[in-house]
PDB file of C-alpha atoms in Angstrom:
ATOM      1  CA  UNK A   1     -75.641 123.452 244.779  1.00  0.00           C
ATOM      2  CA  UNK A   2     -72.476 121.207 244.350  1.00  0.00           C
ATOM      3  CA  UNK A   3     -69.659 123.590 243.376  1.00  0.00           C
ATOM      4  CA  UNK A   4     -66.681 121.871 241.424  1.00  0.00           C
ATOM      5  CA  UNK A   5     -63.169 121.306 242.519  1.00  0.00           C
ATOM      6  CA  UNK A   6     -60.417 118.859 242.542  1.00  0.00           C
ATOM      7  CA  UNK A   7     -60.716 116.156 245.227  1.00  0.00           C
ATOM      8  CA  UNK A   8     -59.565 117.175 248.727  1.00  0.00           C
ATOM      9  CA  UNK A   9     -55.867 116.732 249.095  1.00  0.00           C
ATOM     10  CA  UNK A  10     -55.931 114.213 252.295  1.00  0.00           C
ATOM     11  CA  UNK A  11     -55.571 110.597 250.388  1.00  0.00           C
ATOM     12  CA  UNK A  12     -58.372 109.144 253.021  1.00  0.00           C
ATOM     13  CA  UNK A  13     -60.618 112.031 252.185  1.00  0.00           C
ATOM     14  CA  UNK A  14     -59.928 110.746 248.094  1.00  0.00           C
ATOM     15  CA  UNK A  15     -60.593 107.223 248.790  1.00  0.00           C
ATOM     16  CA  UNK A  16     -63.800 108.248 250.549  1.00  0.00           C
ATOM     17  CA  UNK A  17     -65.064 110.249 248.138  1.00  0.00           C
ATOM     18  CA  UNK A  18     -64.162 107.742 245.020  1.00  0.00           C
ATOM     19  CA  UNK A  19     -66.218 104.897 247.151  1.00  0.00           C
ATOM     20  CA  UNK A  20     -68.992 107.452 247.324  1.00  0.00           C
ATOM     21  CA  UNK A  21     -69.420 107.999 244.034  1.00  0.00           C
ATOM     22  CA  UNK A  22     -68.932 104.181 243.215  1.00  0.00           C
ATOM     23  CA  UNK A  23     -71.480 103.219 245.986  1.00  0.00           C
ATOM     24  CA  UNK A  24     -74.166 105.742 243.753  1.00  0.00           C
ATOM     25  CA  UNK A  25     -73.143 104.511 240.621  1.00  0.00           C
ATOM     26  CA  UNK A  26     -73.431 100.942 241.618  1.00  0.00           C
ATOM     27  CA  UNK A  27     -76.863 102.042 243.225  1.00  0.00           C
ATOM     28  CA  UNK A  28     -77.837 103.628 240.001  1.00  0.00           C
ATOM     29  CA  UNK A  29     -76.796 100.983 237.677  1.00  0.00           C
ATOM     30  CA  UNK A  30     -79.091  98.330 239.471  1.00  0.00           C
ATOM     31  CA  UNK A  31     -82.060 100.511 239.505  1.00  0.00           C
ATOM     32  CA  UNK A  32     -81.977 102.132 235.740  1.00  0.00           C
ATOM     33  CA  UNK A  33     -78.845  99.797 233.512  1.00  0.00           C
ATOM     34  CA  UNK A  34     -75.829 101.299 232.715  1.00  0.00           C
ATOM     35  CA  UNK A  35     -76.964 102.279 229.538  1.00  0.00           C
ATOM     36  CA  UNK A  36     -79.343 104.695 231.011  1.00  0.00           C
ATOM     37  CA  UNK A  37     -76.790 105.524 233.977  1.00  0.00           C
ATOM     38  CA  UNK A  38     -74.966 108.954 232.713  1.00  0.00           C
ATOM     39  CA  UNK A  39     -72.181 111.081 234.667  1.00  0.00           C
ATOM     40  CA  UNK A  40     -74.745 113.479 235.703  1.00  0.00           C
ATOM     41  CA  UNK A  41     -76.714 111.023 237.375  1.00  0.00           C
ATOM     42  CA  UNK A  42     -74.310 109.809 239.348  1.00  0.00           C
ATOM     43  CA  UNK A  43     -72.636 112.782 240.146  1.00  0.00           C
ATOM     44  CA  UNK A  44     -75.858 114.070 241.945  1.00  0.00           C
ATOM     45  CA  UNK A  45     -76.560 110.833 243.957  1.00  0.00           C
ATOM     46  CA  UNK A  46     -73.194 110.734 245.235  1.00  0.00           C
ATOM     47  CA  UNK A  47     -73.307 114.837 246.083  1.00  0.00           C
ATOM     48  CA  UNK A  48     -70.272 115.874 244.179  1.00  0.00           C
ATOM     49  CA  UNK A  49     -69.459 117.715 241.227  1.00  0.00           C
ATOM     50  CA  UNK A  50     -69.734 115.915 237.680  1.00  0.00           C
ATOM     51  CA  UNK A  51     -66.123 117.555 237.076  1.00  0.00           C
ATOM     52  CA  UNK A  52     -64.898 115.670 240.399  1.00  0.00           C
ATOM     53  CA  UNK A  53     -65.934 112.290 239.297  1.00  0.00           C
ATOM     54  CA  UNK A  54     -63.563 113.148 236.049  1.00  0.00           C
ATOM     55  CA  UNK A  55     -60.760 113.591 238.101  1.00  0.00           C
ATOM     56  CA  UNK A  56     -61.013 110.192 239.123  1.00  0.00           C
ATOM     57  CA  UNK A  57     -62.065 108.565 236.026  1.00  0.00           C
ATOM     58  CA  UNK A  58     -62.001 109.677 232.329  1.00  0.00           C
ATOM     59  CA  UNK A  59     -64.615 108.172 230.896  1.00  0.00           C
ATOM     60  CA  UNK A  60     -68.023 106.436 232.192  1.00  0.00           C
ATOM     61  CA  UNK A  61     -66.615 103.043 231.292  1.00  0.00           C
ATOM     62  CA  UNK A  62     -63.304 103.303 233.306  1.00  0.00           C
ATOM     63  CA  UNK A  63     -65.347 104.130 236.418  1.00  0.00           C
ATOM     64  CA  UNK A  64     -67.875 101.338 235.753  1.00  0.00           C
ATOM     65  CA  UNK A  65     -64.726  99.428 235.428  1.00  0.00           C
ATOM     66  CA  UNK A  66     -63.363  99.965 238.711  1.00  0.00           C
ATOM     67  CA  UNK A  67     -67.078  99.522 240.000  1.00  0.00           C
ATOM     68  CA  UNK A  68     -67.097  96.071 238.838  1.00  0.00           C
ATOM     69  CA  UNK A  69     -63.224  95.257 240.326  1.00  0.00           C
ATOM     70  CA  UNK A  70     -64.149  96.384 243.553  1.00  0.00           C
ATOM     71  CA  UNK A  71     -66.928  94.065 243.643  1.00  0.00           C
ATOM     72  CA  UNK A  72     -64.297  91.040 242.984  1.00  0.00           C
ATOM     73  CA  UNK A  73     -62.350  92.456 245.941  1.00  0.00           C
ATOM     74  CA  UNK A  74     -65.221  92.963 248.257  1.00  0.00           C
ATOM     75  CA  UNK A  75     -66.154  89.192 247.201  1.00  0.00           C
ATOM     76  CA  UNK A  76     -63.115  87.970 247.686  1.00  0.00           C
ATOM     77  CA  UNK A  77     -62.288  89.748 251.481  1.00  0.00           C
ATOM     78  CA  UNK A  78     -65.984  88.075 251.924  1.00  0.00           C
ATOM     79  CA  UNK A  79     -64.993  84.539 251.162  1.00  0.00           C
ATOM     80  CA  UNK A  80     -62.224  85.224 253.418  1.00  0.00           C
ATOM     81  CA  UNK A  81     -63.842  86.195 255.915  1.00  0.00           C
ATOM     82  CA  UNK A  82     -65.163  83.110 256.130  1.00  0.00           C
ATOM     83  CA  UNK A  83     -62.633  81.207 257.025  1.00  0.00           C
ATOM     84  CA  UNK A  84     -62.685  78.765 254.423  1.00  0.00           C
ATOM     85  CA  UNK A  85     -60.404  75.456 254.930  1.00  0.00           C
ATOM     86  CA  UNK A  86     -61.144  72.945 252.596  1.00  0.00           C
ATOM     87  CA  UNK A  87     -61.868  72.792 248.838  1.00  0.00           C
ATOM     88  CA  UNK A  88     -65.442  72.237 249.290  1.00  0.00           C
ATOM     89  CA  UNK A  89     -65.462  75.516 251.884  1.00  0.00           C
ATOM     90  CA  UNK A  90     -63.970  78.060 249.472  1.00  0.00           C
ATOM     91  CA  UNK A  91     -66.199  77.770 246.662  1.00  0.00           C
ATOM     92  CA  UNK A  92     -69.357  76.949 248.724  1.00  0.00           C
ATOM     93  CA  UNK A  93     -68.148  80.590 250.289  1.00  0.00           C
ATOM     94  CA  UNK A  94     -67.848  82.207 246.874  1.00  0.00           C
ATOM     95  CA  UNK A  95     -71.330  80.917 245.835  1.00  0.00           C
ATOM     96  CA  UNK A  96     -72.423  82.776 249.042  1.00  0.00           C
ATOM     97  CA  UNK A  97     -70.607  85.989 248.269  1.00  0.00           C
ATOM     98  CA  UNK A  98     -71.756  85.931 244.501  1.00  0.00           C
ATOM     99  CA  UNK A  99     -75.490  85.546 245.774  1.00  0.00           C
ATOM    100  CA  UNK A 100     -74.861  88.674 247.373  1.00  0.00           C
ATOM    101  CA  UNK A 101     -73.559  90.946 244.450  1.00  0.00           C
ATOM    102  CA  UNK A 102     -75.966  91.390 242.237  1.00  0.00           C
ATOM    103  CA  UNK A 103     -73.617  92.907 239.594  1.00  0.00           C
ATOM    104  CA  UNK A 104     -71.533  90.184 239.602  1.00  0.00           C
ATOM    105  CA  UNK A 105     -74.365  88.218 239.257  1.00  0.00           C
ATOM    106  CA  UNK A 106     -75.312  89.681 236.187  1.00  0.00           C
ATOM    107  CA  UNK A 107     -71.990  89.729 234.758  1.00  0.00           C
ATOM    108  CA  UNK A 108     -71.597  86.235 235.133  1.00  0.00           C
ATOM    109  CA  UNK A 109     -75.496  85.813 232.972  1.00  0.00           C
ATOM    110  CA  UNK A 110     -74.046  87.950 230.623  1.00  0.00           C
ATOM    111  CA  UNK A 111     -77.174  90.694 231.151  1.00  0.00           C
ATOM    112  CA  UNK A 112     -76.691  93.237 228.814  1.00  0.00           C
ATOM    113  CA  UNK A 113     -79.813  95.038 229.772  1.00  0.00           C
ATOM    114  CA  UNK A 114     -78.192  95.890 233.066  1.00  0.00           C
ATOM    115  CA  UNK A 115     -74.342  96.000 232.245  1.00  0.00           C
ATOM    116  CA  UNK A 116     -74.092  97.037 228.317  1.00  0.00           C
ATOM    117  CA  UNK A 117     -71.184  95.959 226.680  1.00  0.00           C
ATOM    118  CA  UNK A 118     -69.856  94.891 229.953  1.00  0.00           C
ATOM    119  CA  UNK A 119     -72.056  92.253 230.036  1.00  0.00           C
ATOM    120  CA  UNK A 120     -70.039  90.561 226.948  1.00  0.00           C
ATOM    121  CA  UNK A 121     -66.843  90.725 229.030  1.00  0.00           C
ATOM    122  CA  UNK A 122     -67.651  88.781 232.011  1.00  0.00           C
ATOM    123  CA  UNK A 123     -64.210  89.567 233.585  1.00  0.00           C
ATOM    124  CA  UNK A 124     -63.826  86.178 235.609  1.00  0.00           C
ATOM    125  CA  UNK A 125     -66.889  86.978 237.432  1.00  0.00           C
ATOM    126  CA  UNK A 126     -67.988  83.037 238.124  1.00  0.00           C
ATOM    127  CA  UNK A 127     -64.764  81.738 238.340  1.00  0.00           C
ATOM    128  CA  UNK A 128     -62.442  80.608 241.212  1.00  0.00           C
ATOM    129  CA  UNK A 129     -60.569  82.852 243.731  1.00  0.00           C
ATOM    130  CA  UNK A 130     -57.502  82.391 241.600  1.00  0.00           C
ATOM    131  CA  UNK A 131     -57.095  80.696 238.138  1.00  0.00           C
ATOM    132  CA  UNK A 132     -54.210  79.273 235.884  1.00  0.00           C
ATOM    133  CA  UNK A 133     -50.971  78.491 238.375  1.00  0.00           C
ATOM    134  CA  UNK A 134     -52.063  79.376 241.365  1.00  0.00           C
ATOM    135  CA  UNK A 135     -54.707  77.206 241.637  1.00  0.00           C
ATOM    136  CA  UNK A 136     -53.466  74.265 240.194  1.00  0.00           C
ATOM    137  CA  UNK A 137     -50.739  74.438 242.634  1.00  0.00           C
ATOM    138  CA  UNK A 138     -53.504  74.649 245.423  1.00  0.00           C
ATOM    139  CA  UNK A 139     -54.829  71.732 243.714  1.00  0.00           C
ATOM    140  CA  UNK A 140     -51.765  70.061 243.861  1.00  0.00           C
ATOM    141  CA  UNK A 141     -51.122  70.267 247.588  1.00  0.00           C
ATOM    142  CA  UNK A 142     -54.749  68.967 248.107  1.00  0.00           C
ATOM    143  CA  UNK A 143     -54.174  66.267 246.552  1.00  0.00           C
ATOM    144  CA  UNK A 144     -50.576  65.814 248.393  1.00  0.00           C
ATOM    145  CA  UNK A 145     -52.923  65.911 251.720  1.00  0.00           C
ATOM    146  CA  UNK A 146     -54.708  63.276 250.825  1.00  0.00           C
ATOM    147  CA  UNK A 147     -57.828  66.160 251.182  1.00  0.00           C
ATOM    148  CA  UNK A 148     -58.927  65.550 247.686  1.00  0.00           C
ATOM    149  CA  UNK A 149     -58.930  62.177 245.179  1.00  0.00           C
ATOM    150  CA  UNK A 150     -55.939  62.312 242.843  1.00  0.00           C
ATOM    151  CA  UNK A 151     -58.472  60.675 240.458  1.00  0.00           C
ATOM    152  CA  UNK A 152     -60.415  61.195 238.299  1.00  0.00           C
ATOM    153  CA  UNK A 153     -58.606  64.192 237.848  1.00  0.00           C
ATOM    154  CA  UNK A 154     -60.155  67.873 236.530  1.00  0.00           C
ATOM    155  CA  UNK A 155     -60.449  68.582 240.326  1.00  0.00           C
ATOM    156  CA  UNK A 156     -61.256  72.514 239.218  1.00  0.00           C
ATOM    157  CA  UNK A 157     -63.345  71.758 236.485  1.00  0.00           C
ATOM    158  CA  UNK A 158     -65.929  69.445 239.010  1.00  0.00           C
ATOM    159  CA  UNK A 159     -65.930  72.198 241.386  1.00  0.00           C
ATOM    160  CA  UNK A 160     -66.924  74.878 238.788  1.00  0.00           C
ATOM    161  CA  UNK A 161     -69.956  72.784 237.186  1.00  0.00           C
ATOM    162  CA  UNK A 162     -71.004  71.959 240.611  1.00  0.00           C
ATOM    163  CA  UNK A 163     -70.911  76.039 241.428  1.00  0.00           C
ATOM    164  CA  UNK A 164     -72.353  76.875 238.256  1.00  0.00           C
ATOM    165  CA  UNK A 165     -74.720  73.739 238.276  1.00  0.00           C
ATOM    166  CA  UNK A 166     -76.288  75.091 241.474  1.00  0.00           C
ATOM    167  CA  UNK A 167     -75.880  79.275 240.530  1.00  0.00           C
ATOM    168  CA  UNK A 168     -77.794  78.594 237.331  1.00  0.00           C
ATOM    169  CA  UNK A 169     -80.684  76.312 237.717  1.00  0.00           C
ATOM    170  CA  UNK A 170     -83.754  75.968 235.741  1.00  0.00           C
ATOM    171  CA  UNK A 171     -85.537  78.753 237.293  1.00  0.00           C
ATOM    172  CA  UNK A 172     -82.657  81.075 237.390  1.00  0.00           C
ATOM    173  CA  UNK A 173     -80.222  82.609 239.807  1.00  0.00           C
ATOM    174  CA  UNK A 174     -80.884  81.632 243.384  1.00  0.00           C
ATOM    175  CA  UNK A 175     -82.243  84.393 245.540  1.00  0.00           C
ATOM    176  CA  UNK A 176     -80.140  86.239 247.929  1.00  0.00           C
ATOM    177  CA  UNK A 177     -82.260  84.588 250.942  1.00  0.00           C
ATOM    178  CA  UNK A 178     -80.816  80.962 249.268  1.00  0.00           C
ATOM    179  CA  UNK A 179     -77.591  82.127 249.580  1.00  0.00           C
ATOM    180  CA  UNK A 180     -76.128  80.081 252.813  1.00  0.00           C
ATOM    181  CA  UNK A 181     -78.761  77.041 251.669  1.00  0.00           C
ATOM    182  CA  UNK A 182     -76.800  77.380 248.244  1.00  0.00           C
ATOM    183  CA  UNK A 183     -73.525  77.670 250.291  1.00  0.00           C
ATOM    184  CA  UNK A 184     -73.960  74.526 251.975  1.00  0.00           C
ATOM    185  CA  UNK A 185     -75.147  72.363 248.976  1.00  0.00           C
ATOM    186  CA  UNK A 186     -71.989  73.528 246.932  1.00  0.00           C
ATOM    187  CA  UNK A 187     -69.609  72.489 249.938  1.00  0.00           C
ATOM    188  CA  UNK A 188     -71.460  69.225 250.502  1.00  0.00           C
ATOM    189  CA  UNK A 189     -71.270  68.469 246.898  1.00  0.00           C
ATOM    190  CA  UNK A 190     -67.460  69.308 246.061  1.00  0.00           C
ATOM    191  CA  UNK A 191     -66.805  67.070 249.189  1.00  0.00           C
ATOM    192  CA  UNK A 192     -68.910  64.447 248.622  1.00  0.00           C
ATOM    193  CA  UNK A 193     -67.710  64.207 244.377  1.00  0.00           C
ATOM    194  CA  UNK A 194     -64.106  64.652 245.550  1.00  0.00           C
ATOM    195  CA  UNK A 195     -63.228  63.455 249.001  1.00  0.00           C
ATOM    196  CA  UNK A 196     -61.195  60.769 249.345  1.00  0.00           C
ATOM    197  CA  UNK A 197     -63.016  59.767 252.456  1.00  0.00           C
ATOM    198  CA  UNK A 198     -61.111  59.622 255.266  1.00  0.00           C
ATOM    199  CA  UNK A 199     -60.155  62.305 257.625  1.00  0.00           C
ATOM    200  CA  UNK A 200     -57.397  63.922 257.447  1.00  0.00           C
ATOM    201  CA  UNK A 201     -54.551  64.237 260.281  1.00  0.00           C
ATOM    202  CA  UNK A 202     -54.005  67.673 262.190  1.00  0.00           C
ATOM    203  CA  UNK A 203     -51.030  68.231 260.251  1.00  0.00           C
ATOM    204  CA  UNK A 204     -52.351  67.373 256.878  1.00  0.00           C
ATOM    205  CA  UNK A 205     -55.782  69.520 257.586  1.00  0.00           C
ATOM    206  CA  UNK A 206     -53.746  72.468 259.072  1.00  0.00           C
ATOM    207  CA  UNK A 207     -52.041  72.455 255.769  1.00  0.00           C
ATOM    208  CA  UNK A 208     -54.955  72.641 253.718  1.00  0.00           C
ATOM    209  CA  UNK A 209     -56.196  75.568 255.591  1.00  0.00           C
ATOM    210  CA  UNK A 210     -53.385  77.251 255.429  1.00  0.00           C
ATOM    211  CA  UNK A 211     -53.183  76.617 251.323  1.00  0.00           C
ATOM    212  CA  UNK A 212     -56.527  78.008 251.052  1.00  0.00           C
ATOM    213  CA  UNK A 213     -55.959  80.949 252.932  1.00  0.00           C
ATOM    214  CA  UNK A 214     -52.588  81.727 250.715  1.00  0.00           C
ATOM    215  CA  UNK A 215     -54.756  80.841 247.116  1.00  0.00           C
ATOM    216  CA  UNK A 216     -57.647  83.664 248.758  1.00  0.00           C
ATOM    217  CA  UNK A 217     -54.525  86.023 249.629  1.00  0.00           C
ATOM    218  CA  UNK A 218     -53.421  85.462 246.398  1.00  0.00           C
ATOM    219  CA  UNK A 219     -56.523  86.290 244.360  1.00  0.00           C
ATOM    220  CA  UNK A 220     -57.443  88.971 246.508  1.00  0.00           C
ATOM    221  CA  UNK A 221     -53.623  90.551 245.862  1.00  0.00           C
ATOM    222  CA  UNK A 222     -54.452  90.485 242.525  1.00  0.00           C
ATOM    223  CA  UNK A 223     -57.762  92.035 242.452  1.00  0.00           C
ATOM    224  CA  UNK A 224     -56.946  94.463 244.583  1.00  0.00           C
ATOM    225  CA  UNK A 225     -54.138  95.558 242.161  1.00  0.00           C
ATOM    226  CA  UNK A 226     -56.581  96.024 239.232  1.00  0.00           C
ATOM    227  CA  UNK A 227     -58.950  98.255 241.255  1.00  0.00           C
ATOM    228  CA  UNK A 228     -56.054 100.264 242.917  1.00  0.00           C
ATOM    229  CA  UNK A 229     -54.638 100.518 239.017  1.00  0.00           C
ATOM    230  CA  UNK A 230     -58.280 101.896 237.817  1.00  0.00           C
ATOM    231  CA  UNK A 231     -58.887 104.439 240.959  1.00  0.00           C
ATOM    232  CA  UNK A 232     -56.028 106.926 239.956  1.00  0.00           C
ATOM    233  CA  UNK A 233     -54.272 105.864 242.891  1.00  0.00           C
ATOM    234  CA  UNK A 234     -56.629 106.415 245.822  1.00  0.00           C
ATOM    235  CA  UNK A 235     -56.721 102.804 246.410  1.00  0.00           C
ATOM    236  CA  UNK A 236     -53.038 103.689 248.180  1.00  0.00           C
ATOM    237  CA  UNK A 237     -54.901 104.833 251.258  1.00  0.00           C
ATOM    238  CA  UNK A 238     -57.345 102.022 251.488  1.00  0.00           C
ATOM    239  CA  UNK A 239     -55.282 100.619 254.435  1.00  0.00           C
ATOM    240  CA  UNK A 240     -55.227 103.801 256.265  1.00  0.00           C
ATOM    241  CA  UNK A 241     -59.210 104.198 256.520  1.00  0.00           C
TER     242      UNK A 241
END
């Protein structure tokens, strides 16, 4: 029997046992919804107390709130891992990493049968790695490289239909076996629909890279902040594990 009491003091030991209990509910929520998900539940897959899992989270929605930003920031260290360096690289990486998390993947369909009333909130789930400034600057120094057309223009809205035109096909969402098949046809596409056509010098591509490396840092910073800011600050010692 699980006997109650506050989290362990270490911060590492915190962080550790938040993930574990995320990790269940996650598990949980994929197998039964999260309107049939309850405390108790999740409390006994992860082996803890259902009074610990209050002392990291209020409610039920707060912690199925910072389940769903810590899939953004798992996505997002994914895409960078990938070493993206064109236009046409980063979002043929996020289709990859989206293929992979089925919660975001429902999120973005809007399933309510799996995510509730989180399903009507869709938190950003299909879009870019960064939106509004930050990615029109990106934009902006692409087209500066000569790495993308200046015309027709709308750069970010062709490389979202052409990532949601290949995401959500007739049939559905592309299985997770698709996912570097999918990958490849959304970086083949964004180049082909926006490339001026000529390679770039070592200078010019060197910058790109580095541009799309700052606009993942960026979005990652970001996300990162919003699941530290809903993990009653365990997310400090994420760095330390």
């Amino acid at each position: 029997m699980v006997k109650a009491g506050r989290p362990p003091q270490d911060p590492a030991r915190q962080l550790e046992r938040a993930h574990r209990i995320l990790d269940a509910a996650a598990e949980l929520v994929l197998r039964w919804g999260y309107g049939k998900t309850t405390i108790d539940d999740v409390a006994k897959r992860a082996e803890v107390a259902k009074g610990t899992i209050y002392l990291h989270w209020k409610t039920r929605d707060e912690l199925f709130a910072a389940l769903l930003r810590r899939e953004r920031v798992l996505m997002l260290a994914e895409v960078r891992q990938g070493a993206p360096a064109t236009l046409g690289q980063l979002y043929g990486g996020y289709a990859r990493a989206l293929l992979r998390r089925p919660l975001l993947q429902a999120l973005m369909r809007g399933e309510s049968d799996l995510l509730g009333k989180f399903a009507r909130q869709k938190q950003q789930a299909g879009q870019s790695a960064a939106m509004g400034p930050p990615l029109d600057a990106y934009l902006a120094e692409l087209v500066k490289r000569g790495a993308v057309r200046a015309e027709p223009g709308d750069h970010a809205m062709v490389a979202n239909a052409i990532l949601y035109g290949f995401l959500f096909v007739p049939d559905g969402m592309p299985k997770e076996a698709e996912a570097d098949r999918i990958a490849f046809l959304v970086t083949d596409t964004i180049d082909r629909a926006l490339s001026p056509g000529r390679p770039l010098s070592r200078d010019d591509a060197d910058a790109v890279a580095r541009a799309t490396l700052d606009l993942l840092t960026a979005g990652e910073e970001v996300a990162e902040r919003k699941l530290a800011a809903s993990m009653g600050g365990t997310q400090k010692a994420q760095r330390s594990v």
